[in-house]
């Protein structure tokens, strides 16, 4: 099989390789680039300036103009996303450890129970939220939590506890069985083993799951759209939607809003991106590699 | 396993039960005639399903949803394999993580924000058309022509979600025994040939995960058509989930629930086999 065709030097190949990746990356970054530069354009410039051209005289005025609009939504989103993701990750991790215990115990119906529960958490993770709209709204109204932080948090827990259980059930598999058996011989119950033995060992997976759910809940548009009724309760993605405004408006403020709304997920992504990526990998059931 | 072990699953089970309650509540509503005209619901069999399926909007929104998810699956897989291939053959781990992060970055940004950015990128005069003009390409009537509306949405979805297949194919590729690839290299096989003959045929798992997730995530995209068309009423951008929201806002509650049940059935048909055969086998080990 020693066929030699066009022979490119390894150096040329490597250069072409990087050029190809750079082209893909540049195309992929165009929207992010547009988002960041256009918030710095003045009202005067924006009327004629194409979206991909950087500002000639950068100004902070669009950011000043929109900052107060996003102030409340950002605080709301922080409260909801942080509480919902912490609760989801802790409670979901407990569920994940239960799956681990269940898959190593053999009693009548354990296999069926495990399959049923696992299907349920997968459904919670991937179900189109929109399709739960009417009963979900009714449920939140019935428990008197419409348009409140607890209402938003409860609605998110319905979808994100399953997500956390799904992701964590992959991270928990790395814990060796012998450790659990040793703890059991010492007389510890599974709840205690979870907090004392398992949780400390799966901290990287725990952080990945937490980061993944913070970003998902921060970016969730549909749940706050239908479960909040007053502007003061709005979360960031819904507040952003008010800035679509049509093409008649000036776009610099639109982009300033987009940048401010993305600031927290972007900062998390830049500094803790590898955890987010590991969370995504777990979502696909492939805990190894990357 | 002790009785107290069941305490661990209690929170997940409670919220899982709420989810099931919501799903079945939805099915129950779908068999009524609840709407603005019938504020007190009464049982009406499958009439809501019949009404929804025979409505003018159902076939168009179904086709739009399938177009969106189908295109995302096809192009996502192709681009994902291409990008993962480019990343796999990088010798530097740092460079690999760097480029991979750029492709995944859109997943960290809210779809509502993505929609806002693309709304302007699709502007006829000021958006990417400006760049096209300079590259000698024709202007594209992105959101101004009805036939370009779905393709415009599909492009955003591909941009947003290609990070997933790129990641999963890369994970599959990296999981393949290095010695096989070294042996092929010694035989003089090119990188492209290694990709085609060794990496891709051994990435069944990457394919299953990428396809399932691309379908499920794009099937529930709501904010992009909602924001690009300024609401749920533009029929040229109406997908199933947008149509069901439209039925809700116009207070056809039973019909909205009937459509939601159809949506949940389609999603479940993919989620459960995927969960039990795609993901769960990893946990058994």
Coordinates of C-alpha atoms in Angstrom, one line a residue:
Chain A
X1 CA 0.0 0.0 0.0
X2 CA 3.0 2.3 -0.5
X3 CA 1.3 4.7 -2.9
X4 CA 2.8 8.1 -3.1
X5 CA 0.6 10.8 -4.7
X6 CA 1.0 14.5 -4.5
X7 CA 3.7 14.9 -2.0
X8 CA 3.3 17.9 0.3
X9 CA 6.0 18.6 2.8
X10 CA 4.9 18.1 6.4
X11 CA 5.4 21.8 7.0
X12 CA 3.0 22.8 4.1
X13 CA 0.5 20.3 5.4
X14 CA 0.6 21.6 8.9
X15 CA 0.2 25.2 7.6
X16 CA -2.8 24.2 5.4
X17 CA -4.2 22.4 8.4
X18 CA -4.1 25.5 10.6
X19 CA -5.4 27.7 7.8
X20 CA -8.5 25.4 7.4
X21 CA -9.1 25.6 11.2
X22 CA -8.6 29.3 11.3
X23 CA -11.1 29.8 8.5
X24 CA -13.7 27.7 10.3
X25 CA -13.0 29.6 13.5
X26 CA -13.3 33.0 11.9
X27 CA -16.6 32.1 10.4
X28 CA -17.8 30.8 13.7
X29 CA -16.8 33.9 15.6
X30 CA -18.4 36.4 13.2
X31 CA -21.7 36.7 15.2
X32 CA -19.8 37.0 18.5
X33 CA -17.5 39.6 16.9
X34 CA -20.6 41.5 15.6
X35 CA -22.2 41.4 19.0
X36 CA -19.2 42.9 20.8
X37 CA -18.2 45.7 18.4
X38 CA -21.6 47.1 17.6
X39 CA -22.4 48.1 21.2
X40 CA -19.6 50.6 20.9
X41 CA -21.1 52.6 18.0
X42 CA -22.6 56.0 18.4
X43 CA -26.2 56.7 17.3
X44 CA -24.8 58.9 14.5
X45 CA -22.5 56.1 13.1
X46 CA -25.0 53.3 13.4
X47 CA -27.4 54.7 10.8
X48 CA -25.0 53.9 7.9
X49 CA -22.4 51.6 9.3
X50 CA -22.5 47.9 8.3
X51 CA -22.8 45.4 11.1
X52 CA -19.4 43.9 10.4
X53 CA -17.4 47.1 10.3
X54 CA -15.8 48.1 13.6
X55 CA -16.8 51.5 15.1
X56 CA -14.6 54.5 14.0
X57 CA -15.1 56.4 17.2
X58 CA -15.9 53.8 19.9
X59 CA -18.3 55.1 22.6
X60 CA -19.8 53.6 25.7
X61 CA -23.1 55.5 25.4
X62 CA -25.2 52.5 24.2
X63 CA -24.0 50.5 27.2
X64 CA -24.9 53.4 29.5
X65 CA -28.3 53.7 27.8
X66 CA -29.2 50.1 28.3
X67 CA -27.5 49.2 31.6
X68 CA -30.4 50.3 33.8
X69 CA -32.8 48.2 31.7
X70 CA -30.8 45.0 32.3
X71 CA -30.0 45.7 36.0
X72 CA -33.1 44.1 37.5
X73 CA -33.2 41.1 35.0
X74 CA -29.5 40.3 35.7
X75 CA -30.2 40.3 39.4
X76 CA -33.3 38.1 38.9
X77 CA -31.4 35.7 36.6
X78 CA -28.5 35.4 39.1
X79 CA -30.9 34.6 41.9
X80 CA -32.9 32.0 39.9
X81 CA -30.0 30.5 38.0
X82 CA -27.7 30.1 41.0
X83 CA -30.3 28.6 43.3
X84 CA -31.9 26.4 40.7
X85 CA -28.6 25.0 39.5
X86 CA -27.2 24.4 43.0
X87 CA -30.3 22.6 44.1
X88 CA -30.6 20.6 40.8
X89 CA -27.0 19.5 41.0
X90 CA -27.0 18.4 44.6
X91 CA -30.4 16.7 44.4
X92 CA -29.7 15.2 41.0
X93 CA -26.3 13.8 42.2
X94 CA -28.1 12.0 45.0
X95 CA -30.4 10.4 42.3
X96 CA -27.3 9.5 40.2
X97 CA -25.7 7.7 43.1
X98 CA -29.0 5.8 43.7
X99 CA -28.8 4.6 40.1
X100 CA -25.3 3.4 40.8
X101 CA -26.4 1.5 43.9
X102 CA -29.4 0.1 42.1
X103 CA -27.4 -1.2 39.1
X104 CA -25.2 -3.1 41.6
X105 CA -28.1 -4.6 43.6
X106 CA -30.3 -7.4 42.5
X107 CA -33.9 -7.6 43.8
X108 CA -37.1 -8.3 42.0
X109 CA -37.9 -5.5 39.6
X110 CA -34.6 -3.6 40.2
X111 CA -33.8 -3.7 36.5
X112 CA -37.3 -2.4 35.5
X113 CA -37.2 0.3 38.2
X114 CA -33.9 1.5 37.0
X115 CA -34.9 1.6 33.3
X116 CA -38.1 3.4 34.2
X117 CA -36.4 6.0 36.4
X118 CA -33.6 6.5 33.8
X119 CA -36.2 7.0 31.0
X120 CA -37.9 9.5 33.2
X121 CA -34.8 11.6 33.8
X122 CA -33.9 11.5 30.1
X123 CA -37.4 12.7 29.3
X124 CA -37.0 15.5 31.8
X125 CA -33.7 16.5 30.2
X126 CA -34.7 16.5 26.6
X127 CA -38.5 17.2 26.6
X128 CA -39.4 20.3 24.5
X129 CA -40.5 22.6 27.4
X130 CA -42.9 24.3 25.1
X131 CA -45.0 21.1 25.1
X132 CA -45.6 21.4 28.8
X133 CA -46.8 24.9 28.6
X134 CA -50.5 24.7 29.7
X135 CA -50.2 22.1 32.5
X136 CA -46.9 23.6 33.8
X137 CA -48.5 27.1 34.0
X138 CA -51.6 25.6 35.7
X139 CA -49.4 23.8 38.2
X140 CA -47.4 26.9 39.1
X141 CA -50.6 28.9 39.4
X142 CA -52.2 26.2 41.5
X143 CA -49.3 26.2 44.0
X144 CA -49.5 30.0 44.0
X145 CA -46.0 30.7 42.6
X146 CA -46.7 32.4 39.3
X147 CA -44.4 35.4 38.7
X148 CA -42.1 34.7 41.7
X149 CA -38.6 33.4 42.2
X150 CA -39.8 30.2 43.8
X151 CA -42.1 29.6 40.9
X152 CA -39.3 30.0 38.4
X153 CA -36.9 27.9 40.5
X154 CA -39.5 25.0 40.9
X155 CA -40.2 25.0 37.2
X156 CA -36.5 24.8 36.4
X157 CA -36.0 22.0 39.0
X158 CA -38.6 19.9 37.1
X159 CA -36.2 19.9 34.1
X160 CA -32.8 20.4 35.6
X161 CA -32.8 17.8 38.4
X162 CA -33.3 15.1 35.8
X163 CA -30.5 16.8 33.7
X164 CA -28.2 16.7 36.7
X165 CA -29.1 13.1 37.6
X166 CA -28.3 12.1 34.0
X167 CA -24.9 13.9 33.8
X168 CA -23.9 12.8 37.3
X169 CA -24.8 9.2 36.7
X170 CA -21.9 9.1 34.3
X171 CA -19.5 10.9 36.6
X172 CA -20.4 8.6 39.5
X173 CA -19.3 5.5 37.6
X174 CA -15.7 6.3 38.1
X175 CA -16.0 5.7 41.9
X176 CA -14.6 2.2 42.6
X177 CA -17.1 -0.2 44.1
X178 CA -14.6 -1.4 46.7
X179 CA -14.7 2.1 48.4
X180 CA -18.5 1.9 48.8
X181 CA -18.3 -1.7 50.1
X182 CA -15.6 -0.6 52.6
X183 CA -17.9 2.2 53.9
X184 CA -20.8 -0.2 54.1
X185 CA -18.8 -2.6 56.3
X186 CA -18.2 0.3 58.6
X187 CA -22.0 0.5 59.0
X188 CA -22.6 3.7 57.0
X189 CA -26.0 4.1 55.2
X190 CA -26.1 5.1 51.5
X191 CA -27.1 8.7 52.3
X192 CA -24.1 9.1 54.5
X193 CA -21.8 7.4 52.0
X194 CA -23.1 9.8 49.3
X195 CA -22.1 12.9 51.3
X196 CA -18.9 11.5 53.0
X197 CA -17.4 9.3 50.3
X198 CA -19.0 9.9 46.9
X199 CA -19.4 13.6 46.7
X200 CA -15.8 14.5 47.6
X201 CA -14.6 12.1 44.9
X202 CA -16.8 13.4 42.1
X203 CA -16.2 17.1 42.6
X204 CA -14.9 17.7 39.0
X205 CA -18.0 16.1 37.6
X206 CA -20.1 18.0 40.1
X207 CA -18.6 21.3 39.0
X208 CA -19.1 20.3 35.3
X209 CA -22.8 19.6 35.9
X210 CA -23.2 22.7 37.9
X211 CA -21.6 24.9 35.3
X212 CA -23.7 23.2 32.5
X213 CA -26.9 23.9 34.4
X214 CA -26.0 27.4 35.4
X215 CA -25.5 28.2 31.7
X216 CA -28.7 26.3 30.6
X217 CA -30.9 28.0 33.2
X218 CA -29.4 31.4 32.6
X219 CA -30.1 31.0 28.9
X220 CA -33.6 29.5 29.2
X221 CA -36.0 31.7 27.4
X222 CA -39.3 29.9 27.4
X223 CA -39.9 29.2 31.1
X224 CA -39.5 32.8 32.2
X225 CA -41.5 34.0 29.2
X226 CA -44.6 32.1 30.3
X227 CA -44.1 32.1 34.1
X228 CA -43.4 35.8 34.7
X229 CA -46.1 38.4 34.2
X230 CA -44.5 41.7 35.3
X231 CA -41.4 43.5 34.0
X232 CA -39.8 43.5 37.4
X233 CA -39.7 39.7 37.5
X234 CA -38.2 39.3 34.0
X235 CA -35.1 37.2 33.5
X236 CA -32.4 38.3 31.1
X237 CA -33.4 36.3 27.9
X238 CA -36.9 37.7 28.1
X239 CA -35.7 41.3 28.7
X240 CA -33.4 40.9 25.7
X241 CA -36.4 40.0 23.5
X242 CA -37.9 43.5 24.0
X243 CA -34.9 44.8 22.1
X244 CA -35.8 43.2 18.8
X245 CA -37.5 46.4 17.9
X246 CA -37.5 45.8 14.1
X247 CA -35.1 47.3 11.6
X248 CA -36.4 50.8 12.1
X249 CA -34.5 51.1 15.4
X250 CA -30.8 51.8 16.0
X251 CA -29.0 48.6 16.4
X252 CA -26.1 49.7 18.7
X253 CA -28.3 49.4 21.8
X254 CA -29.6 46.0 20.7
X255 CA -26.0 44.7 20.5
X256 CA -25.1 46.4 23.8
X257 CA -28.0 44.5 25.4
X258 CA -26.9 41.3 23.8
X259 CA -23.4 41.7 25.1
X260 CA -24.4 42.5 28.6
X261 CA -26.9 39.6 28.6
X262 CA -24.1 37.2 27.5
X263 CA -21.4 38.6 29.9
X264 CA -21.9 36.1 32.7
X265 CA -22.1 32.9 30.5
X266 CA -19.2 34.2 28.4
X267 CA -17.0 34.8 31.5
X268 CA -17.9 31.4 32.8
X269 CA -17.1 29.8 29.4
X270 CA -13.7 31.6 29.1
X271 CA -12.5 30.6 32.6
X272 CA -14.4 27.4 33.2
X273 CA -15.0 26.2 29.7
X274 CA -13.4 22.8 30.1
X275 CA -16.0 22.0 32.8
X276 CA -18.8 23.1 30.5
X277 CA -17.3 20.9 27.7
X278 CA -17.0 17.9 30.1
X279 CA -20.7 18.5 31.0
X280 CA -21.6 18.3 27.3
X281 CA -19.5 15.2 26.9
X282 CA -21.5 13.5 29.7
X283 CA -24.7 14.6 28.1
X284 CA -23.7 12.3 25.2
X285 CA -22.9 9.4 27.6
X286 CA -19.2 9.4 26.7
X287 CA -17.4 10.2 29.9
X288 CA -14.0 9.2 28.5
X289 CA -11.7 11.0 26.1
X290 CA -11.5 14.8 25.4
Chain B
X1 CA -29.3 -2.1 49.7
X2 CA -31.1 -0.6 52.7
X3 CA -34.6 1.0 52.8
X4 CA -32.9 4.4 53.6
X5 CA -31.1 4.2 50.2
X6 CA -34.4 5.2 48.6
X7 CA -34.1 8.6 50.3
X8 CA -31.4 9.4 47.7
X9 CA -33.8 9.1 44.8
X10 CA -36.6 10.9 46.7
X11 CA -36.0 14.5 45.3
X12 CA -35.5 13.2 41.7
X13 CA -38.5 11.0 42.1
X14 CA -40.7 13.9 43.4
X15 CA -39.8 16.2 40.5
X16 CA -40.0 13.3 38.1
X17 CA -43.5 12.7 39.4
X18 CA -44.4 16.3 38.8
X19 CA -43.1 16.0 35.3
X20 CA -45.2 12.9 34.7
X21 CA -48.2 14.7 36.2
X22 CA -47.7 17.6 33.8
X23 CA -47.4 15.2 30.8
X24 CA -50.6 13.3 31.7
X25 CA -52.5 16.5 32.7
X26 CA -51.6 17.7 29.2
X27 CA -53.0 14.5 27.7
X28 CA -56.2 14.9 29.7
X29 CA -56.7 18.5 28.5
X30 CA -56.2 17.4 24.9
X31 CA -59.3 15.2 25.2
X32 CA -61.5 18.2 26.1
X33 CA -62.8 21.1 24.1
X34 CA -61.3 23.8 26.4
X35 CA -60.9 27.1 24.6
X36 CA -61.9 30.7 24.8
X37 CA -65.3 29.7 23.5
X38 CA -65.6 26.8 26.0
X39 CA -64.1 28.2 29.2
X40 CA -65.5 25.2 31.1
X41 CA -63.8 22.1 29.6
X42 CA -65.9 19.0 28.8
X43 CA -64.8 15.7 27.3
X44 CA -64.8 15.7 23.6
X45 CA -62.8 12.7 22.5
X46 CA -60.2 13.2 19.9
X47 CA -61.8 16.2 18.3
X48 CA -59.0 18.5 19.3
X49 CA -56.5 16.2 17.6
X50 CA -58.7 16.2 14.5
X51 CA -59.0 20.0 14.6
X52 CA -55.3 20.5 15.0
X53 CA -54.2 18.0 12.4
X54 CA -56.7 19.4 9.9
X55 CA -55.8 23.0 10.5
X56 CA -54.0 24.9 7.8
X57 CA -50.9 25.5 10.0
X58 CA -50.3 21.9 11.1
X59 CA -48.7 20.5 7.9
X60 CA -46.6 23.6 7.3
X61 CA -45.3 23.7 10.9
X62 CA -44.6 20.0 10.9
X63 CA -42.7 20.3 7.7
X64 CA -40.7 23.3 9.1
X65 CA -39.8 21.3 12.2
X66 CA -38.7 18.4 10.2
X67 CA -36.8 20.6 7.8
X68 CA -35.0 22.3 10.7
X69 CA -34.2 19.2 12.7
X70 CA -33.4 17.1 9.5
X71 CA -31.0 19.7 8.1
X72 CA -29.4 20.2 11.5
X73 CA -28.8 16.4 11.8
X74 CA -27.4 16.1 8.2
X75 CA -25.2 19.2 8.1
X76 CA -24.3 19.0 11.8
X77 CA -23.0 15.4 11.3
X78 CA -21.1 16.3 8.2
X79 CA -19.5 19.5 9.6
X80 CA -19.0 17.7 12.9
X81 CA -17.0 14.9 11.3
X82 CA -15.0 17.5 9.2
X83 CA -14.1 19.6 12.2
X84 CA -13.4 16.7 14.5
X85 CA -11.1 15.3 11.8
X86 CA -9.2 18.6 11.6
X87 CA -9.0 18.7 15.4
X88 CA -8.0 15.1 15.8
X89 CA -4.9 15.4 13.6
X90 CA -3.6 18.5 15.5
X91 CA -0.5 17.5 17.4
X92 CA -1.0 20.1 20.1
X93 CA -3.5 19.5 22.8
X94 CA -3.7 23.2 23.6
X95 CA -4.5 24.1 20.0
X96 CA -7.2 21.4 19.9
X97 CA -8.9 22.7 23.0
X98 CA -8.7 26.2 21.7
X99 CA -10.3 25.5 18.3
X100 CA -12.9 23.2 19.9
X101 CA -13.9 25.9 22.4
X102 CA -14.6 28.3 19.5
X103 CA -16.9 25.9 17.8
X104 CA -18.7 25.2 21.1
X105 CA -18.9 28.8 22.2
X106 CA -22.4 29.5 20.6
X107 CA -23.8 26.8 23.0
X108 CA -22.9 29.0 25.9
X109 CA -24.9 32.0 24.6
X110 CA -28.6 32.3 25.0
X111 CA -30.6 31.4 21.9
X112 CA -32.6 34.6 22.4
X113 CA -29.3 36.6 22.2
X114 CA -28.2 34.5 19.1
X115 CA -31.5 35.4 17.4
X116 CA -31.0 39.0 18.1
X117 CA -27.5 39.0 16.6
X118 CA -28.5 37.1 13.5
X119 CA -31.5 39.4 13.0
X120 CA -29.0 42.1 12.2
X121 CA -26.6 39.8 10.4
X122 CA -29.5 39.0 8.1
X123 CA -30.3 42.7 7.5
X124 CA -30.5 43.1 3.7
X125 CA -28.1 46.1 3.4
X126 CA -26.1 46.2 6.6
X127 CA -25.6 42.5 7.5
X128 CA -23.5 39.8 5.9
X129 CA -24.7 40.9 2.5
X130 CA -22.3 43.8 2.8
X131 CA -19.5 41.3 3.1
X132 CA -20.9 39.2 0.2
X133 CA -20.9 42.3 -2.0
X134 CA -17.2 42.8 -1.3
X135 CA -16.5 39.1 -2.0
X136 CA -18.3 39.3 -5.3
X137 CA -21.2 37.2 -4.1
X138 CA -24.8 38.1 -4.8
X139 CA -27.1 39.6 -2.1
X140 CA -29.2 37.0 -0.3
X141 CA -32.8 38.0 0.6
X142 CA -32.4 36.4 4.0
X143 CA -35.5 37.4 6.0
X144 CA -37.1 39.4 3.2
X145 CA -38.0 36.4 1.0
X146 CA -40.4 33.8 2.5
X147 CA -38.5 31.0 0.8
X148 CA -35.3 32.0 2.6
X149 CA -36.8 32.2 6.1
X150 CA -36.5 28.6 7.1
X151 CA -33.0 28.3 5.5
X152 CA -32.0 31.4 7.6
X153 CA -33.2 29.7 10.8
X154 CA -31.4 26.4 9.8
X155 CA -28.1 28.3 9.4
X156 CA -28.4 29.7 12.9
X157 CA -29.2 26.3 14.3
X158 CA -26.2 24.7 12.5
X159 CA -23.9 27.4 13.7
X160 CA -25.2 27.1 17.3
X161 CA -25.2 23.3 17.6
X162 CA -22.3 22.0 15.4
X163 CA -20.2 22.1 18.5
X164 CA -22.0 19.0 19.8
X165 CA -21.2 16.6 16.9
X166 CA -17.7 18.1 16.6
X167 CA -17.2 17.2 20.3
X168 CA -18.8 13.7 20.2
X169 CA -16.9 12.7 17.0
X170 CA -13.7 13.9 18.5
X171 CA -14.4 11.9 21.6
X172 CA -15.0 8.9 19.5
X173 CA -11.9 9.4 17.4
X174 CA -9.7 9.9 20.5
X175 CA -11.1 6.7 22.0
X176 CA -9.8 4.6 19.1
X177 CA -6.7 2.6 19.8
X178 CA -3.7 4.8 18.7
X179 CA -1.7 1.7 17.6
X180 CA -4.1 1.1 14.7
X181 CA -3.5 4.6 13.4
X182 CA 0.2 4.4 13.9
X183 CA 0.2 1.2 11.8
X184 CA -1.8 2.8 9.0
X185 CA 0.6 5.8 9.1
X186 CA 3.6 3.4 8.6
X187 CA 1.7 1.9 5.6
X188 CA 1.8 5.4 4.2
X189 CA -1.9 6.2 4.6
X190 CA -2.8 9.9 4.4
X191 CA -4.7 11.6 7.2
X192 CA -7.8 11.8 5.0
X193 CA -7.6 8.1 4.3
X194 CA -7.3 7.3 8.1
X195 CA -10.3 9.5 8.7
X196 CA -12.3 7.7 6.0
X197 CA -11.2 4.1 6.6
X198 CA -10.5 4.0 10.4
X199 CA -11.9 6.9 12.3
X200 CA -15.4 7.3 10.8
X201 CA -16.2 3.5 10.6
X202 CA -15.3 3.2 14.3
X203 CA -17.5 6.1 15.5
X204 CA -20.9 4.6 15.6
X205 CA -21.3 6.0 19.1
X206 CA -20.4 9.5 18.0
X207 CA -23.0 9.2 15.3
X208 CA -25.8 8.0 17.5
X209 CA -25.2 10.7 20.2
X210 CA -24.7 13.5 17.7
X211 CA -27.9 12.6 15.7
X212 CA -30.1 12.1 18.8
X213 CA -28.9 15.4 20.4
X214 CA -29.0 17.4 17.2
X215 CA -32.5 16.3 16.6
X216 CA -33.8 16.8 20.2
X217 CA -32.1 20.2 20.7
X218 CA -33.2 21.7 17.3
X219 CA -36.7 20.2 17.7
X220 CA -37.3 22.4 20.7
X221 CA -35.8 25.6 19.3
X222 CA -38.3 28.3 20.1
X223 CA -36.7 31.7 20.6
X224 CA -35.1 31.9 17.1
X225 CA -38.3 31.8 15.0
X226 CA -40.1 33.7 17.8
X227 CA -37.6 36.5 17.8
X228 CA -36.8 36.6 14.1
X229 CA -40.4 37.0 13.2
X230 CA -41.4 39.1 16.2
X231 CA -43.9 36.6 17.6
X232 CA -45.5 33.2 16.9
X233 CA -47.7 34.3 14.0
X234 CA -45.4 34.2 10.9
X235 CA -46.4 31.0 9.2
X236 CA -43.2 30.9 7.2
X237 CA -41.1 30.4 10.3
X238 CA -43.7 28.5 12.4
X239 CA -42.4 25.2 13.8
X240 CA -44.5 22.8 15.8
X241 CA -43.4 24.3 19.2
X242 CA -44.1 27.8 17.9
X243 CA -47.5 26.7 16.5
X244 CA -48.5 25.2 19.9
X245 CA -47.5 28.5 21.6
X246 CA -49.6 30.3 19.1
X247 CA -52.6 28.1 19.9
X248 CA -52.1 28.8 23.6
X249 CA -51.9 32.6 23.1
X250 CA -55.1 32.5 21.0
X251 CA -56.7 30.4 23.8
X252 CA -57.3 27.2 21.9
X253 CA -56.1 25.3 25.0
X254 CA -57.3 21.8 24.1
X255 CA -55.8 22.1 20.7
X256 CA -52.5 23.4 22.1
X257 CA -52.5 20.4 24.4
X258 CA -53.3 18.0 21.6
X259 CA -50.4 19.4 19.6
X260 CA -48.1 19.3 22.7
X261 CA -49.0 15.6 23.1
X262 CA -47.9 14.9 19.5
X263 CA -44.7 16.9 20.1
X264 CA -44.0 14.9 23.3
X265 CA -44.6 11.6 21.6
X266 CA -42.2 12.5 18.8
X267 CA -39.5 13.5 21.4
X268 CA -40.1 10.5 23.6
X269 CA -39.8 8.1 20.6
X270 CA -36.2 9.3 20.4
X271 CA -35.4 10.0 24.0
X272 CA -36.2 6.6 25.5
X273 CA -34.3 4.3 23.1
X274 CA -31.5 6.8 23.2
X275 CA -31.5 6.9 27.0
X276 CA -31.7 3.1 27.5
X277 CA -29.4 2.0 24.7
X278 CA -27.3 5.0 24.0
X279 CA -26.4 6.3 27.5
X280 CA -27.4 3.8 30.1
X281 CA -25.0 1.1 28.9
X282 CA -22.1 3.4 29.9
X283 CA -23.3 3.3 33.5
X284 CA -23.6 -0.4 33.8
X285 CA -19.9 -0.9 33.8

